[in-house]
Amino acid sequence: MLKDYLYNGKQFQFNEGEQPAGAVEVKAVEPPEAKKAEPKNKAVKPANKARKAAVK
């Protein structure tokens, strides 16, 4: 199985167990989770929503 290794400042792929001496295996890094962006101003509900219009 091919694995990624750093060797002399460059990245190479070698079969497992056949890498040269001094090669360092590159581990896979998981990307950080994206944070949810919160809106700066949240929508404001009307103060008296249940009130009906007056008949004149």
PDB file of C-alpha atoms in Angstrom:
ATOM      1  CA  MET A   1       0.000   0.000   0.000  1.00  0.00           C
ATOM      2  CA  LEU A   2       1.382   3.420  -0.942  1.00  0.00           C
ATOM      3  CA  LYS A   3       1.830   5.983   1.806  1.00  0.00           C
ATOM      4  CA  ASP A   4       2.965   9.604   1.672  1.00  0.00           C
ATOM      5  CA  TYR A   5       6.371  10.426   3.141  1.00  0.00           C
ATOM      6  CA  LEU A   6       8.464  13.583   3.509  1.00  0.00           C
ATOM      7  CA  TYR A   7      12.014  12.990   2.310  1.00  0.00           C
ATOM      8  CA  ASN A   8      14.631  15.731   1.754  1.00  0.00           C
ATOM      9  CA  GLY A   9      11.955  18.431   2.056  1.00  0.00           C
ATOM     10  CA  LYS A  10       9.704  16.945  -0.650  1.00  0.00           C
ATOM     11  CA  GLN A  11       6.684  14.653  -0.499  1.00  0.00           C
ATOM     12  CA  PHE A  12       6.947  11.183  -2.075  1.00  0.00           C
ATOM     13  CA  GLN A  13       4.891   7.998  -2.135  1.00  0.00           C
ATOM     14  CA  PHE A  14       6.582   4.753  -1.129  1.00  0.00           C
ATOM     15  CA  ASN A  15       5.293   1.253  -0.459  1.00  0.00           C
ATOM     16  CA  GLU A  16       4.986   0.527   3.224  1.00  0.00           C
ATOM     17  CA  GLY A  17       8.288  -0.863   4.476  1.00  0.00           C
ATOM     18  CA  GLU A  18      10.269   0.223   1.382  1.00  0.00           C
ATOM     19  CA  GLN A  19      10.763   3.876   2.321  1.00  0.00           C
ATOM     20  CA  PRO A  20      14.342   5.165   2.614  1.00  0.00           C
ATOM     21  CA  ALA A  21      15.907   5.858   5.992  1.00  0.00           C
ATOM     22  CA  GLY A  22      15.017   9.321   7.246  1.00  0.00           C
ATOM     23  CA  ALA A  23      11.634   9.478   5.509  1.00  0.00           C
ATOM     24  CA  VAL A  24       8.824  10.733   7.772  1.00  0.00           C
ATOM     25  CA  GLU A  25       5.252   9.565   7.216  1.00  0.00           C
ATOM     26  CA  VAL A  26       2.696  12.296   6.504  1.00  0.00           C
ATOM     27  CA  LYS A  27      -0.443  11.853   8.591  1.00  0.00           C
ATOM     28  CA  ALA A  28      -3.852  12.897   7.244  1.00  0.00           C
ATOM     29  CA  VAL A  29      -5.196  15.997   8.996  1.00  0.00           C
ATOM     30  CA  GLU A  30      -8.938  16.458   9.446  1.00  0.00           C
ATOM     31  CA  PRO A  31     -10.198  19.893   8.449  1.00  0.00           C
ATOM     32  CA  PRO A  32     -11.590  21.970  11.313  1.00  0.00           C
ATOM     33  CA  GLU A  33     -15.358  22.157  11.593  1.00  0.00           C
ATOM     34  CA  ALA A  34     -16.896  25.270  10.096  1.00  0.00           C
ATOM     35  CA  LYS A  35     -18.521  27.588  12.602  1.00  0.00           C
ATOM     36  CA  LYS A  36     -22.005  28.886  11.931  1.00  0.00           C
ATOM     37  CA  ALA A  37     -22.119  32.602  11.266  1.00  0.00           C
ATOM     38  CA  GLU A  38     -24.659  34.332  13.472  1.00  0.00           C
ATOM     39  CA  PRO A  39     -26.487  37.344  12.054  1.00  0.00           C
ATOM     40  CA  LYS A  40     -25.525  40.666  13.636  1.00  0.00           C
ATOM     41  CA  ASN A  41     -29.129  41.890  13.925  1.00  0.00           C
ATOM     42  CA  LYS A  42     -31.841  39.335  14.531  1.00  0.00           C
ATOM     43  CA  ALA A  43     -35.348  39.974  13.201  1.00  0.00           C
ATOM     44  CA  VAL A  44     -37.605  41.615  15.796  1.00  0.00           C
ATOM     45  CA  LYS A  45     -41.212  40.460  16.194  1.00  0.00           C
ATOM     46  CA  PRO A  46     -43.928  43.138  16.432  1.00  0.00           C
ATOM     47  CA  ALA A  47     -44.770  44.040  20.030  1.00  0.00           C
ATOM     48  CA  ASN A  48     -48.562  43.413  19.835  1.00  0.00           C
ATOM     49  CA  LYS A  49     -49.185  40.922  17.063  1.00  0.00           C
ATOM     50  CA  ALA A  50     -52.568  39.683  18.346  1.00  0.00           C
ATOM     51  CA  ARG A  51     -54.234  43.103  18.308  1.00  0.00           C
ATOM     52  CA  LYS A  52     -56.706  43.673  15.474  1.00  0.00           C
ATOM     53  CA  ALA A  53     -57.236  46.948  13.631  1.00  0.00           C
ATOM     54  CA  ALA A  54     -59.925  49.188  15.080  1.00  0.00           C
ATOM     55  CA  VAL A  55     -63.022  49.918  12.981  1.00  0.00           C
ATOM     56  CA  LYS A  56     -63.831  53.622  12.645  1.00  0.00           C
TER      57      LYS A  56
END
